[in-house]
mmCIF file with all atom_site columns, C-alpha atoms and ligand atoms in Angstrom:
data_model
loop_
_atom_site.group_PDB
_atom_site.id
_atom_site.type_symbol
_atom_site.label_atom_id
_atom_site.label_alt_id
_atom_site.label_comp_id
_atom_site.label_asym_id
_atom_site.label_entity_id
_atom_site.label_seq_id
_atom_site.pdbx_PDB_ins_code
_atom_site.Cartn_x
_atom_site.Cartn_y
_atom_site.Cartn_z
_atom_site.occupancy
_atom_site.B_iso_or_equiv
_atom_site.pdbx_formal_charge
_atom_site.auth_seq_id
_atom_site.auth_comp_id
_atom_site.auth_asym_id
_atom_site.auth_atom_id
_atom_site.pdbx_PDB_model_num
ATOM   1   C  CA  . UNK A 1 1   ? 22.784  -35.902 10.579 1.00 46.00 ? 1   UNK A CA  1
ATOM   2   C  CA  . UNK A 1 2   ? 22.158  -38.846 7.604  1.00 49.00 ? 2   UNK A CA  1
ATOM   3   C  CA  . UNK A 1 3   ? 22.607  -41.648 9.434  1.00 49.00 ? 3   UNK A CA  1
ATOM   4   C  CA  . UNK A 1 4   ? 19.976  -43.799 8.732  1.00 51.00 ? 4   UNK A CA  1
ATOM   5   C  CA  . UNK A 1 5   ? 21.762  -46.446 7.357  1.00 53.00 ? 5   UNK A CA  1
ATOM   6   C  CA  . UNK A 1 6   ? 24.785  -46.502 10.402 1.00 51.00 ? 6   UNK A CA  1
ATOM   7   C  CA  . UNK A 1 7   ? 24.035  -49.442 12.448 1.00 54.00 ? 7   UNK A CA  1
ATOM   8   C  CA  . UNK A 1 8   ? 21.712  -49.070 15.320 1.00 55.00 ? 8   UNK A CA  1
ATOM   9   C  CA  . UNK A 1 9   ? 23.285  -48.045 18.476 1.00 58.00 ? 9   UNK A CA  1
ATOM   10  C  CA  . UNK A 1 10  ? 22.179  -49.630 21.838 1.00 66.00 ? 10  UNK A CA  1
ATOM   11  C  CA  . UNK A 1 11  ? 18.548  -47.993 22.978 1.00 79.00 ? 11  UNK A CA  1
ATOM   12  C  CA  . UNK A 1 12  ? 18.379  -45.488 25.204 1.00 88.00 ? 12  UNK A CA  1
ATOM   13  C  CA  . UNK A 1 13  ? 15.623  -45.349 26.859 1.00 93.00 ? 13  UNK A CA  1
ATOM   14  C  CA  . UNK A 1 14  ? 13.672  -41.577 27.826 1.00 95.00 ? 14  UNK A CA  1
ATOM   15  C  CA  . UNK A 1 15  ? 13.844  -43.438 31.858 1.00 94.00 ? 15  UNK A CA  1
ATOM   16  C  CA  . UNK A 1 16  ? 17.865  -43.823 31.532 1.00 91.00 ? 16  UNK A CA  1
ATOM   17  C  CA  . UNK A 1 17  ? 17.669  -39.675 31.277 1.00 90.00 ? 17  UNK A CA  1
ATOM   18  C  CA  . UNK A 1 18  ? 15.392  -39.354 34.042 1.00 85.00 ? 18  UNK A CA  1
ATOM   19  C  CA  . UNK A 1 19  ? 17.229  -41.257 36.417 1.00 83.00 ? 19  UNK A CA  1
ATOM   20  C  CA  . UNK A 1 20  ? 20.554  -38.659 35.275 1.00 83.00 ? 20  UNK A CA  1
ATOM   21  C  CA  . UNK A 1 21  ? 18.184  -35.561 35.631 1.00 85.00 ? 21  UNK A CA  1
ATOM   22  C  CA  . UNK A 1 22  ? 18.838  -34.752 31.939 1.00 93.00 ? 22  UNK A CA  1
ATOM   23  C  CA  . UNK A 1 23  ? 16.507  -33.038 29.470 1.00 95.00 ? 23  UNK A CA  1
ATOM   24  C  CA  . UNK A 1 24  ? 16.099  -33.199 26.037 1.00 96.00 ? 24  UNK A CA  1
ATOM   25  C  CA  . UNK A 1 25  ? 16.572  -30.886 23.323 1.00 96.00 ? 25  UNK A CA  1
ATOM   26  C  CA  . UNK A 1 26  ? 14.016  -31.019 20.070 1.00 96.00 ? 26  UNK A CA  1
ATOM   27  C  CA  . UNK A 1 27  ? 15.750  -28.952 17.290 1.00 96.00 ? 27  UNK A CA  1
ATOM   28  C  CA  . UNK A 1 28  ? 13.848  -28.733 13.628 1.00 96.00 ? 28  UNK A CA  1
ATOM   29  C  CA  . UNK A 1 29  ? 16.524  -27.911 11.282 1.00 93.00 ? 29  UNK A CA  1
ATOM   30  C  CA  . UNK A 1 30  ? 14.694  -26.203 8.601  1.00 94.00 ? 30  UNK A CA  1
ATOM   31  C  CA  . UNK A 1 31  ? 12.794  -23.625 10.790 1.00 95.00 ? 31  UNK A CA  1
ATOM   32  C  CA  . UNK A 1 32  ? 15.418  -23.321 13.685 1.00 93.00 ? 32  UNK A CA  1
ATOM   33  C  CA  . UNK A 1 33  ? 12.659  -23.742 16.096 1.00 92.00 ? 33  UNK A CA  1
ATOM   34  C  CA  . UNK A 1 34  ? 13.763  -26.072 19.695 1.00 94.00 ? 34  UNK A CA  1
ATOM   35  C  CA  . UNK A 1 35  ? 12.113  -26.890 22.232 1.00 96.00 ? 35  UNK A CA  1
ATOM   36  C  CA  . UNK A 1 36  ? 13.726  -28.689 25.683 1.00 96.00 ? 36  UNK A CA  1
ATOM   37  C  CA  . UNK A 1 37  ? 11.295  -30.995 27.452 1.00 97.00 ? 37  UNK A CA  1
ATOM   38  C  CA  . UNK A 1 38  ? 11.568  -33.054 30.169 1.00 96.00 ? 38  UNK A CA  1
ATOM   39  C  CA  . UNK A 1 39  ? 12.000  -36.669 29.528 1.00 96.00 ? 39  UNK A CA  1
ATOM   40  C  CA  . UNK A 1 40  ? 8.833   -37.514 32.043 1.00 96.00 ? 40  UNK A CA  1
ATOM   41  C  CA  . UNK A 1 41  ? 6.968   -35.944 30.138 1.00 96.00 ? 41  UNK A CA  1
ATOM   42  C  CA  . UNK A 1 42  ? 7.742   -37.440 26.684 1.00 97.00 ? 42  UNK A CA  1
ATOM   43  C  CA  . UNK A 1 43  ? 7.360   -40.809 28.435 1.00 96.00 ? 43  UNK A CA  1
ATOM   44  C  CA  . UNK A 1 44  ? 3.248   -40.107 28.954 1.00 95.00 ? 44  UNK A CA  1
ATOM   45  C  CA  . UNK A 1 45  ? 3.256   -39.121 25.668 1.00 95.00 ? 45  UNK A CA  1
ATOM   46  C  CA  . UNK A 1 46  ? 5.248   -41.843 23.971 1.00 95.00 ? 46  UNK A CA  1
ATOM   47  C  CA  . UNK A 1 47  ? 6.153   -44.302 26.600 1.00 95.00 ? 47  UNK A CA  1
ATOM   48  C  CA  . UNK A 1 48  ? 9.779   -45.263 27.351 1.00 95.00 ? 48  UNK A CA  1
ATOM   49  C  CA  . UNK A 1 49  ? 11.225  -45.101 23.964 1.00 95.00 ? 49  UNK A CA  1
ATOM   50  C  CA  . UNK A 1 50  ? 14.630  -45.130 22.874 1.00 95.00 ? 50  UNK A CA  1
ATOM   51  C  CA  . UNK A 1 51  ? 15.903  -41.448 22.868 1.00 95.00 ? 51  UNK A CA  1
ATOM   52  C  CA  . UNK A 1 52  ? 16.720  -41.480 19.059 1.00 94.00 ? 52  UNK A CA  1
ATOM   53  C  CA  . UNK A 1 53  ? 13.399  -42.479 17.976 1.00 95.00 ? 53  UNK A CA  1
ATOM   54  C  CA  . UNK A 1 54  ? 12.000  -39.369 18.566 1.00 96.00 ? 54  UNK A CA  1
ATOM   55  C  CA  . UNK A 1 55  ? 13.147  -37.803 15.948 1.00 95.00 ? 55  UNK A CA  1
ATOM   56  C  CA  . UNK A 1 56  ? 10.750  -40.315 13.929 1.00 92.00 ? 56  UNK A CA  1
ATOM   57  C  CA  . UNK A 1 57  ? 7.814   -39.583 16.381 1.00 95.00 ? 57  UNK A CA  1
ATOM   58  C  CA  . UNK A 1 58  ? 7.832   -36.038 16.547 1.00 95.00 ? 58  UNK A CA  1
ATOM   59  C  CA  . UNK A 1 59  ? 6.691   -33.757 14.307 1.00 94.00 ? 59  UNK A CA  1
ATOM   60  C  CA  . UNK A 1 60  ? 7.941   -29.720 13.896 1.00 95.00 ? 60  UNK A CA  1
ATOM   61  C  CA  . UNK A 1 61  ? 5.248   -27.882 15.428 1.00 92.00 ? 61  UNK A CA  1
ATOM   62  C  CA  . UNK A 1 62  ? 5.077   -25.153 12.693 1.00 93.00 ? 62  UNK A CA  1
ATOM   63  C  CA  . UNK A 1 63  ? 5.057   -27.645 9.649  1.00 93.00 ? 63  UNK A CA  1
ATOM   64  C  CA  . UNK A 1 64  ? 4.961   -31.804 10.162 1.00 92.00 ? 64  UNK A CA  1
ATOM   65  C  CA  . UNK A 1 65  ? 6.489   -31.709 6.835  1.00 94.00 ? 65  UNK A CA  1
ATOM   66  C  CA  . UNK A 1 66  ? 9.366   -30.308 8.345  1.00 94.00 ? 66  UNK A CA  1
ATOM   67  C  CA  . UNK A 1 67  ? 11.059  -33.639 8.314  1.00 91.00 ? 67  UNK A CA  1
ATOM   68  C  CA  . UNK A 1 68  ? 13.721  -35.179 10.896 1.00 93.00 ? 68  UNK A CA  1
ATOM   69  C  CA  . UNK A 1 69  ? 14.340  -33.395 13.689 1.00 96.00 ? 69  UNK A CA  1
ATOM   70  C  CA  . UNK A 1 70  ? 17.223  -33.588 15.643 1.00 96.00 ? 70  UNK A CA  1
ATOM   71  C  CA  . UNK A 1 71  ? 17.105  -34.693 19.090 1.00 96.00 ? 71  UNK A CA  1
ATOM   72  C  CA  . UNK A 1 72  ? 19.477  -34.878 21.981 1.00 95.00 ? 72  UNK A CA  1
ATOM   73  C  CA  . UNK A 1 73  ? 19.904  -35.417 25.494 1.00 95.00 ? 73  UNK A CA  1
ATOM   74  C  CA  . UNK A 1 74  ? 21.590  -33.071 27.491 1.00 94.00 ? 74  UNK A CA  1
ATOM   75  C  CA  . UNK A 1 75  ? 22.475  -31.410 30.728 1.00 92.00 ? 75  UNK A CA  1
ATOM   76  C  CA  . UNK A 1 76  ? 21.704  -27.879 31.166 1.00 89.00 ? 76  UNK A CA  1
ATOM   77  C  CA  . UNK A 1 77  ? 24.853  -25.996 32.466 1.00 87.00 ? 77  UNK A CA  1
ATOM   78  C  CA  . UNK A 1 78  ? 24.556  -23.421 35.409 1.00 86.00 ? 78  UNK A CA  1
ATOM   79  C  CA  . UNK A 1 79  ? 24.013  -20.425 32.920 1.00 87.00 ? 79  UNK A CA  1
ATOM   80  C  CA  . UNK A 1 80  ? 22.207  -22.209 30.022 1.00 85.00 ? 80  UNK A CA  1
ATOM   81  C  CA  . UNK A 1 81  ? 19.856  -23.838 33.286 1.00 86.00 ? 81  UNK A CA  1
ATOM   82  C  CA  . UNK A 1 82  ? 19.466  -19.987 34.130 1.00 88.00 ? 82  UNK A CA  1
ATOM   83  C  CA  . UNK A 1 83  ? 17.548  -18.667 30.997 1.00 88.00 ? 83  UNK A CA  1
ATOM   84  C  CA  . UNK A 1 84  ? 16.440  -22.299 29.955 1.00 92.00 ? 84  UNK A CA  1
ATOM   85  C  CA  . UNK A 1 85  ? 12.721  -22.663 29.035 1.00 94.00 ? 85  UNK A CA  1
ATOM   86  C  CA  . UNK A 1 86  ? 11.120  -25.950 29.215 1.00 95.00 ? 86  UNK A CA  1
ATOM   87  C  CA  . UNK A 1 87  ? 8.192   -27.017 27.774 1.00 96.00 ? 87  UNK A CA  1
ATOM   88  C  CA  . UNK A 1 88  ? 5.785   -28.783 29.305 1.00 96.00 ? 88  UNK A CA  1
ATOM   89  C  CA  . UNK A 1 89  ? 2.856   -31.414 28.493 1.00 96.00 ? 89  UNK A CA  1
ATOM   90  C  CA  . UNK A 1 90  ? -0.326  -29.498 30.261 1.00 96.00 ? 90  UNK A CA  1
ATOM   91  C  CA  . UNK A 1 91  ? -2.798  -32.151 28.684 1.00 95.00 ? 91  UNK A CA  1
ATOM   92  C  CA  . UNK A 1 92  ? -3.355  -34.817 26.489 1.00 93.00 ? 92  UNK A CA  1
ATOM   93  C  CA  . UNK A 1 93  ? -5.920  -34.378 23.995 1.00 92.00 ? 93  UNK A CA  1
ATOM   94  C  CA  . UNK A 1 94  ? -7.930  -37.161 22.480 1.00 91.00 ? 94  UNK A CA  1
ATOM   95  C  CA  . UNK A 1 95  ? -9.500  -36.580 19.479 1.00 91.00 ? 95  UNK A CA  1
ATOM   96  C  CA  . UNK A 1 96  ? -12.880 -38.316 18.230 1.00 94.00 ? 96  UNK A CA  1
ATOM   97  C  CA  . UNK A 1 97  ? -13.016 -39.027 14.444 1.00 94.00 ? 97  UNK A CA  1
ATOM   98  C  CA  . UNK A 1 98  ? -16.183 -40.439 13.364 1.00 96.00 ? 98  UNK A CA  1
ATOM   99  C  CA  . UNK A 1 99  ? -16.026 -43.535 11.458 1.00 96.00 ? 99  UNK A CA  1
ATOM   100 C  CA  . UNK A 1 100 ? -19.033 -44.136 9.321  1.00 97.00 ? 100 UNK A CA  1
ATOM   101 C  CA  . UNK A 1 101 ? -20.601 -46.729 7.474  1.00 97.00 ? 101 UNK A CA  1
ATOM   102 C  CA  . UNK A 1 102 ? -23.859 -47.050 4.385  1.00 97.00 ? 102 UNK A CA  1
ATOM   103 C  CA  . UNK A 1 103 ? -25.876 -49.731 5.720  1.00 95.00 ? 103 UNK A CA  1
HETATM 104 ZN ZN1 . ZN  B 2 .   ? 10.270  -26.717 11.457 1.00 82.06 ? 1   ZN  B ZN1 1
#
């Protein structure tokens, strides 16, 4: 949805979902591909951000130049909770980049 230039709703924070037991739902609208997560999870990753902003921090996972993704909170109904699959953080990796320098 283009609406970068609406004016800025109030945050909502990843800890507000949390507390409501509510997931959220990563779409990528060029490839189709969505992934639910659980909003504990996101928090390691990018602290307590504002639910929106995610679609700024994260990336498609078959092509960061997917753009925008589209992001929402929600609460699984009885049958969707059924077949859901959620995706979990199993690790955080840290990668090492050597920095050099001619002296
Ligand atoms: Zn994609």
């Amino acid at each position: 949805m283009p609406e970068t230039y609406a004016p800025k709703r109030k945050d909502f924070p990843l800890s507000n979902l949390n507390d409501s037991m509510r997931l959220v739902r990563v779409r990528c609208a060029y490839c189709k591909r969505q992934h639910c997560y659980f909003p504990s999870d996101l928090i390691q990753i990018f602290g307590d951000v504002d639910v929106d902003s995610l679609a700024y921090r994260m990336k498609c996972e078959s092509d960061p130049a997917h753009g925008l993704l589209n992001v929402e909170a929600f609460w699984p109904t009885g049958e969707e909770a059924v077949n859901l699959r959620i995706r979990r953080l199993v690790a955080i990796k840290i990668q090492r980049i050597p920095v050099w320098r001619e002296e």
